[in-house]
Structures are given as structure tokens and as C-alpha cells.
XYZ file of C-alpha atoms in Angstrom:
405
model
C 26.410 3.801 49.190
C 26.191 0.193 48.498
C 22.483 -1.017 48.468
C 23.640 -4.910 48.157
C 23.333 -5.486 51.842
C 19.282 -5.342 51.642
C 19.795 -8.746 50.218
C 20.768 -12.092 51.808
C 21.888 -13.283 48.366
C 24.598 -10.916 48.204
C 26.307 -11.976 51.180
C 26.889 -15.758 49.787
C 27.462 -14.420 46.318
C 30.047 -12.270 47.830
C 31.849 -15.347 49.439
C 31.614 -17.270 46.388
C 32.875 -14.739 44.162
C 36.199 -14.083 46.526
C 36.588 -17.845 46.574
C 36.554 -18.181 42.451
C 38.614 -14.957 42.293
C 41.968 -17.008 42.166
C 40.811 -19.701 39.636
C 38.990 -16.955 37.445
C 42.516 -15.118 36.712
C 43.688 -17.945 35.403
C 40.803 -18.958 33.079
C 40.870 -17.710 29.677
C 38.697 -17.658 26.855
C 39.268 -19.563 23.330
C 40.560 -17.414 20.722
C 37.963 -14.973 19.477
C 36.836 -14.532 15.988
C 35.150 -11.313 14.459
C 32.122 -11.934 12.666
C 30.411 -9.566 10.085
C 26.958 -8.656 10.163
C 25.366 -6.616 7.126
C 21.918 -4.722 6.727
C 21.203 -4.148 2.976
C 19.145 -0.892 4.022
C 19.080 1.254 7.207
C 17.187 4.055 8.086
C 18.787 6.579 10.525
C 17.033 8.263 13.056
C 17.349 11.457 10.792
C 15.563 9.511 7.931
C 18.668 9.209 5.837
C 18.906 5.624 4.149
C 22.086 3.973 4.018
C 22.918 0.833 1.909
C 24.934 -1.916 2.810
C 25.576 -1.149 6.131
C 27.813 -3.315 7.910
C 29.347 -3.815 11.709
C 31.460 -6.087 13.495
C 30.808 -8.555 16.325
C 31.999 -10.767 18.933
C 30.396 -13.569 21.093
C 31.711 -15.501 24.045
C 30.269 -18.660 25.707
C 27.557 -20.492 24.439
C 24.297 -19.871 23.428
C 21.415 -21.884 25.202
C 18.632 -23.611 23.412
C 15.848 -21.167 24.339
C 18.278 -18.093 23.867
C 17.643 -16.861 27.148
C 21.217 -16.412 28.334
C 22.531 -13.260 26.309
C 24.277 -10.734 28.034
C 24.857 -7.546 25.293
C 28.188 -5.615 25.824
C 28.173 -2.070 24.353
C 31.409 -0.332 24.291
C 32.781 3.006 24.846
C 33.694 6.158 22.798
C 37.043 4.961 21.633
C 36.777 1.216 21.943
C 35.540 -1.407 20.366
C 33.587 -4.668 20.005
C 36.541 -6.476 21.435
C 35.384 -6.576 24.899
C 37.264 -9.907 26.131
C 39.840 -12.689 25.063
C 42.589 -12.647 22.373
C 42.147 -12.963 18.581
C 45.808 -14.765 18.467
C 47.807 -16.423 21.604
C 50.534 -13.762 21.132
C 48.119 -10.544 21.358
C 49.850 -8.210 23.720
C 46.636 -7.816 26.082
C 42.786 -9.282 25.898
C 39.842 -7.143 25.284
C 39.124 -4.222 27.521
C 36.889 -5.836 29.897
C 38.943 -9.184 30.148
C 38.969 -9.021 33.818
C 35.120 -9.370 34.014
C 34.146 -11.360 31.142
C 35.121 -15.042 31.035
C 34.690 -18.367 32.812
C 34.269 -18.106 36.264
C 34.120 -14.216 36.006
C 31.463 -11.849 36.688
C 30.106 -11.771 33.271
C 30.435 -15.757 33.516
C 30.850 -17.203 29.955
C 30.380 -20.572 31.619
C 26.701 -19.268 32.112
C 26.345 -16.497 29.455
C 26.193 -16.027 25.758
C 28.160 -12.517 25.797
C 27.752 -10.471 22.473
C 29.293 -7.255 21.687
C 28.871 -4.950 18.459
C 31.288 -2.672 16.711
C 29.274 0.602 16.289
C 28.639 2.355 13.432
C 30.963 5.093 12.938
C 33.408 3.225 14.914
C 36.498 5.667 15.936
C 38.843 2.609 14.813
C 37.946 2.633 10.971
C 38.113 -0.770 8.729
C 40.820 0.410 6.704
C 43.228 1.374 9.720
C 42.263 -1.704 12.185
C 41.771 -4.786 10.844
C 39.658 -6.047 13.645
C 37.151 -3.592 13.392
C 34.002 -3.588 10.776
C 31.996 -0.509 10.651
C 30.145 1.796 8.159
C 30.722 5.563 8.482
C 32.347 8.174 6.768
C 35.398 6.334 5.635
C 33.607 3.844 3.876
C 32.652 3.564 0.224
C 29.081 4.728 -0.619
C 27.772 1.948 -2.943
C 25.658 4.863 -4.601
C 28.907 7.006 -5.590
C 31.639 4.486 -5.543
C 33.349 7.451 -3.391
C 34.011 7.692 0.260
C 31.206 9.300 2.222
C 32.955 11.779 4.078
C 30.701 14.327 5.496
C 27.797 13.240 3.341
C 27.480 10.642 5.879
C 24.475 11.409 7.891
C 24.711 12.610 11.772
C 24.020 9.126 13.526
C 22.719 9.077 17.159
C 22.914 6.696 20.050
C 19.890 5.206 18.993
C 20.837 4.555 15.759
C 23.585 2.391 17.285
C 20.981 0.332 19.234
C 18.949 -0.171 16.024
C 21.880 -1.678 14.326
C 22.378 -4.097 17.394
C 18.802 -5.155 17.378
C 18.561 -6.011 13.511
C 22.005 -8.170 14.626
C 20.276 -9.685 17.462
C 16.988 -10.391 15.625
C 18.768 -11.844 12.847
C 20.192 -14.310 15.443
C 16.439 -14.900 16.874
C 17.292 -13.190 20.116
C 14.312 -11.627 21.731
C 15.393 -11.451 25.256
C 18.337 -10.021 26.748
C 19.596 -11.200 30.458
C 21.361 -8.090 30.917
C 22.972 -4.791 28.713
C 26.082 -3.631 30.203
C 27.983 -0.781 29.048
C 30.690 1.728 30.103
C 30.718 5.565 28.829
C 29.222 6.014 25.590
C 28.246 2.448 26.132
C 26.365 2.922 29.014
C 24.101 5.352 26.701
C 23.588 2.896 24.397
C 22.663 0.274 27.399
C 20.131 2.794 28.812
C 18.420 3.333 25.463
C 17.951 -0.097 25.061
C 16.339 -0.626 28.571
C 13.932 2.588 27.814
C 13.237 1.510 23.900
C 12.612 -1.915 24.505
C 11.908 -2.524 28.010
C 10.172 -5.736 27.099
C 13.627 -7.218 26.005
C 15.798 -6.268 28.736
C 15.756 -7.842 32.073
C 18.751 -5.969 33.907
C 20.459 -2.935 33.108
C 24.184 -1.923 34.272
C 25.415 1.442 33.020
C 28.976 1.971 34.292
C 30.696 5.317 34.280
C 27.408 6.462 32.547
C 24.625 8.872 32.850
C 20.973 9.068 30.944
C 21.645 12.623 29.647
C 24.258 15.256 28.686
C 23.758 18.853 29.702
C 25.103 21.737 27.849
C 28.117 22.115 30.006
C 29.252 18.567 29.033
C 28.251 18.625 25.237
C 30.292 21.915 25.069
C 33.251 20.425 26.509
C 33.267 17.442 24.463
C 33.678 19.916 21.544
C 37.466 20.467 22.759
C 37.930 16.401 21.084
C 36.452 17.831 17.747
C 38.473 21.402 17.571
C 41.998 20.139 16.855
C 40.597 17.918 13.743
C 38.437 20.854 12.303
C 41.499 23.187 12.934
C 43.874 21.311 11.127
C 44.036 22.363 7.728
C 44.998 19.094 6.348
C 41.114 17.893 7.568
C 40.186 19.776 4.470
C 36.269 20.104 5.407
C 36.344 16.159 5.817
C 37.229 15.413 2.210
C 40.707 14.240 3.085
C 40.454 10.451 2.036
C 43.107 8.893 -0.313
C 45.068 12.361 -0.313
C 48.993 12.732 0.419
C 48.148 15.202 3.530
C 46.123 13.681 6.481
C 44.602 15.370 9.675
C 46.785 13.224 11.662
C 48.402 15.868 14.166
C 44.630 16.930 14.775
C 43.257 13.523 15.504
C 46.494 12.977 17.665
C 45.760 16.307 19.734
C 41.958 15.357 19.860
C 42.954 11.954 21.368
C 45.148 13.292 23.847
C 42.564 15.717 25.108
C 40.284 12.605 25.472
C 42.779 11.111 27.510
C 43.381 14.010 29.596
C 39.674 14.395 30.448
C 39.105 10.888 31.145
C 41.776 10.869 33.706
C 41.693 12.486 37.168
C 44.408 14.473 38.113
C 45.595 12.182 40.828
C 45.838 9.335 38.175
C 47.589 11.762 35.682
C 49.874 12.818 37.912
C 50.883 9.532 38.881
C 51.622 8.352 35.325
C 53.042 11.556 34.043
C 56.463 13.393 34.810
C 56.265 16.475 37.115
C 56.655 19.766 34.939
C 59.488 20.880 37.607
C 61.648 18.487 35.652
C 61.369 20.229 32.314
C 64.311 22.534 32.897
C 64.155 24.046 29.090
C 60.851 25.281 29.872
C 61.914 27.463 32.694
C 63.896 29.144 29.576
C 62.247 28.809 26.643
C 58.438 29.927 25.861
C 58.621 27.145 22.809
C 59.792 24.395 24.647
C 57.251 21.545 25.508
C 56.440 19.902 28.521
C 57.809 16.236 28.893
C 54.046 15.186 29.999
C 52.616 16.598 27.049
C 55.215 14.856 24.920
C 54.316 11.786 26.316
C 50.664 12.249 26.026
C 50.578 12.914 22.483
C 53.117 10.107 21.788
C 50.533 7.522 22.759
C 47.700 9.774 21.339
C 49.686 9.641 17.826
C 50.051 5.768 18.103
C 46.344 5.305 18.733
C 45.467 7.738 15.882
C 47.048 5.315 13.508
C 44.042 3.026 14.022
C 40.948 5.626 13.880
C 39.823 7.944 11.402
C 39.053 12.031 11.952
C 35.929 12.134 10.608
C 34.806 8.972 12.748
C 35.666 10.888 15.944
C 33.545 13.798 15.066
C 30.669 11.848 14.482
C 30.860 9.996 17.622
C 31.404 13.309 19.243
C 28.242 14.746 17.881
C 26.288 11.255 18.921
C 27.692 11.637 22.510
C 26.669 15.178 22.518
C 23.321 14.999 21.587
C 22.235 12.054 24.029
C 19.703 12.019 26.475
C 17.321 9.036 27.200
C 14.562 8.589 24.259
C 16.140 11.357 22.301
C 13.341 13.514 22.705
C 12.780 16.678 24.671
C 12.186 15.299 28.662
C 14.803 12.309 29.017
C 13.462 12.368 32.684
C 10.283 11.054 31.354
C 11.442 8.918 28.753
C 13.806 6.708 31.245
C 10.707 5.801 33.500
C 10.081 3.515 30.589
C 12.677 0.944 32.043
C 11.101 -1.819 33.819
C 14.338 -3.820 34.233
C 16.171 -3.753 37.695
C 19.421 -1.032 37.246
C 23.095 -1.313 38.756
C 24.456 2.263 37.964
C 28.354 1.855 38.730
C 30.133 5.207 38.408
C 33.959 6.121 39.215
C 34.266 7.554 42.470
C 36.829 10.008 41.032
C 35.251 10.527 37.379
C 35.391 14.271 36.158
C 34.217 13.507 32.811
C 30.793 11.892 33.578
C 30.593 12.591 37.271
C 28.928 10.613 39.858
C 26.386 13.294 40.412
C 25.101 12.715 36.785
C 24.638 8.984 37.730
C 23.051 9.857 40.913
C 20.648 12.337 38.974
C 19.855 9.605 36.349
C 19.146 7.162 39.080
C 16.816 9.779 40.911
C 14.866 10.355 37.687
C 14.367 6.664 37.291
C 12.646 6.384 40.891
C 8.980 7.569 41.292
C 8.179 8.231 44.839
C 11.226 5.654 45.925
C 8.828 2.624 44.599
C 11.700 1.510 42.784
C 14.652 2.135 45.115
C 15.234 -1.798 45.563
C 15.556 -2.426 41.764
C 17.505 1.115 41.341
C 20.819 0.638 43.026
C 24.181 2.470 42.697
C 27.550 1.739 43.776
C 30.773 3.609 43.249
C 33.890 2.093 41.324
C 37.268 3.304 43.686
C 40.580 4.170 42.268
C 42.324 7.231 41.152
C 42.028 6.843 37.324
C 38.653 9.144 37.025
C 36.699 7.763 34.189
C 39.315 5.223 33.110
C 38.396 3.177 36.434
C 35.514 2.042 34.559
C 37.758 0.224 32.443
C 40.996 -0.522 34.414
C 39.618 -1.167 38.051
C 36.204 -2.703 36.986
C 37.508 -6.002 38.894
C 37.036 -4.222 42.291
C 33.350 -4.424 42.133
C 32.936 -7.824 40.339
C 31.351 -9.558 43.318
C 28.504 -6.997 42.996
C 28.272 -7.091 39.374
C 28.034 -10.655 39.367
C 25.731 -10.785 42.424
C 23.400 -8.231 40.458
C 23.261 -10.764 37.300
C 22.570 -13.728 38.913
C 19.466 -12.368 41.198
C 16.627 -13.662 40.053
C 14.132 -11.935 37.985
C 11.090 -10.826 39.584
């Protein structure tokens, strides 16, 4: 249900968005540069001390004089800080949200300074992806000179937020015009708004939720199991060894993709099983759809690290706003207007989870006009939050342009 019709400014913003749509499609960001941020010491929420913590970050647009035009983008589970633009003109594709970030787009870089940060334990580890900077199990522990492996402490969504805050503090940025994040990025965005309500002026959780329930947490364990079952994982001690848990990581990523797709989208993309004649005759024969799913996952696995994926699974499983015993109470710390954007066909972080999060934020309906929800249409399920985000671009643009109360 679209609540924006309550606002007269929405109609004019919608018309403006439609008029500039054609122009914005052609508008491109300048080439993007990855920047490095380092913390000499970082204490995790579990009390562990990490030395020389590093993350990469990107920025699009120009920071204004009083540093009041910053929008923070928090990325999804298997994503990176590369939210928009290209590193080189020859890049095959721009960042994942290029459809809504750029000159004249919903997140208008002519107006806003947009910052995006690689998380700790980013799925794409430094050694595999030259465009990612992240500290995690694959990193060298400065105290030992060896890879952390599973000696790396369990980290949480709050830890991701605290590293981002340290970066912004180093830049002298004390206010955020908005925090916008998809999927696991929505967890970070929500944690930002409830942990630092005085700093966040608008909040947009996309395909997100303020909590993970037991069912969803155990469902996510399916992403971890193929890695742990791979004999080459060796209890996380596989670094610099001939055999790597590549097969387990690829299968894990295949399940990530499967769970992120709605059946309608999956069946459009992958072949019908009736075409697999061999499977009708031989129990050992594979299905073409599975082979194709694994082929793509294997390509992705070349950039990722198996232990890092396990740590991201655990951070996601443990997620609830405030990271305490009562997420429903913690979420009430949020003071900013909120625009929830679930995907209509999402079977991973369902629209119901977003609706329940929205309801927990309301107090006797007092926040209803500042706590809105609009669904992203499409047939790709969870992935519509990335691939079909442009369908709600006018609403997002209007929300970001609304005056602060």
C-alpha cells in the first residue's frame, strides 16, 4: 500500500522524476576510486581487540561545506561497497545500484555526497578481489604474522556499523541525510538509526527486516553447511594450502542465489527439467538448471572466501535491532522517518517481516505518517531489491527530498 499519496509534494516529485527519467539513464558518474580506511585498534561487540582494521570505501558526488548532504549506502550480504559507477570505462557493468545512484537519479549525486563502505569480513576477500579492502579471517593477524582463520572473533551487524561510524567521524561527518541499505544492508541501516538516532535523518531499509527469527536463521545455515561439509575446509585452516574448499563455497553460493529468487523468476531463468532426458534414465545424471546455477556460483566463488561467508552468515543469523533481548523495544529508538521497501515476491526476507518491523516501530499509530511501506514489484523475489529497484525510484526520490520535520 502506497502511503505517499497523503503528501501533496509527492505528486510534483513523481512528475519531476518521470520527466527526468530519460535524461538520468544517460547520466553517468565519473570513474570511481576505491579508498582505504584503517583503525589502529577496534574492539568488537564481543570484547575482542583487533589491530590494524582496514575497510575500503567509495564516494559519489561532492561533500557540501557543512557536510550535511551525506547519504550512507550499506551493502547486501554478498555485495561490496561498489554501489554505483565504474572503476574503468571498460568495466562490463557499473555498481549494483547504478540505476538509482547518480546525476539526476533517485539518489542524486548532483545534490548528495554518497558514501559506501566494504563491511568487515566482506565476502569478497582482498586476496581474491582487487577492488575490496576488508579485515577478516583471510587477513594477516599482525600479532602472529599468520592468517586469522577461525581465531577471528565472531562479529555482528553492530560491528559493521561501528567501523562505518569511525570512518565518517574521521571525515568530520556527524549527520546523515539518510541511510539506505538492501538486505543485510538494511540491518546495518536500521542499526544505525536506532543506535545513533540523533545522526540519522531518514532511513530506507530495502528488502529488509528489524529481526531474524529462528526459522530464517536456521534456513541461513544451509548456506554455511556446504562449506563446513567440504573436506578441504579443514576447520577453516585452508589458507596457503593446495586444496581449497572451492566446491563447498560454490554450492553455498548456489543456495544463496536459489533462496534469493522467487520460483517465478528462477523458472524464467533456468531450463525446464523435462528437457533433461538423461535424468529420466540415470540417477547419477544432473539437471541442467543445477549445472548452470553452480557454474555461475563457481565464477563468483573465485572472488570470495569461504570463512568470510561463514562469518557473514553468523552475523545475519544473530541480527535483531539493538542486538539485545527485545528488538521491538530497541527499534523504538528510531526518530527518523522510515521508508520500508520490501519486494513483493521475496521469500527470503518476506514482506511480512518488513510489515512486522514497521508495526513494531509504530506506537498507537503516532508514527504512521513517518513510517511508510511500499512494495517493489517483480518476479525475481529478494533480488528485485537490486535488479528492479528503479521501479520505485520516484518514491525513493520523493522521500529523500521531503523536508525534515
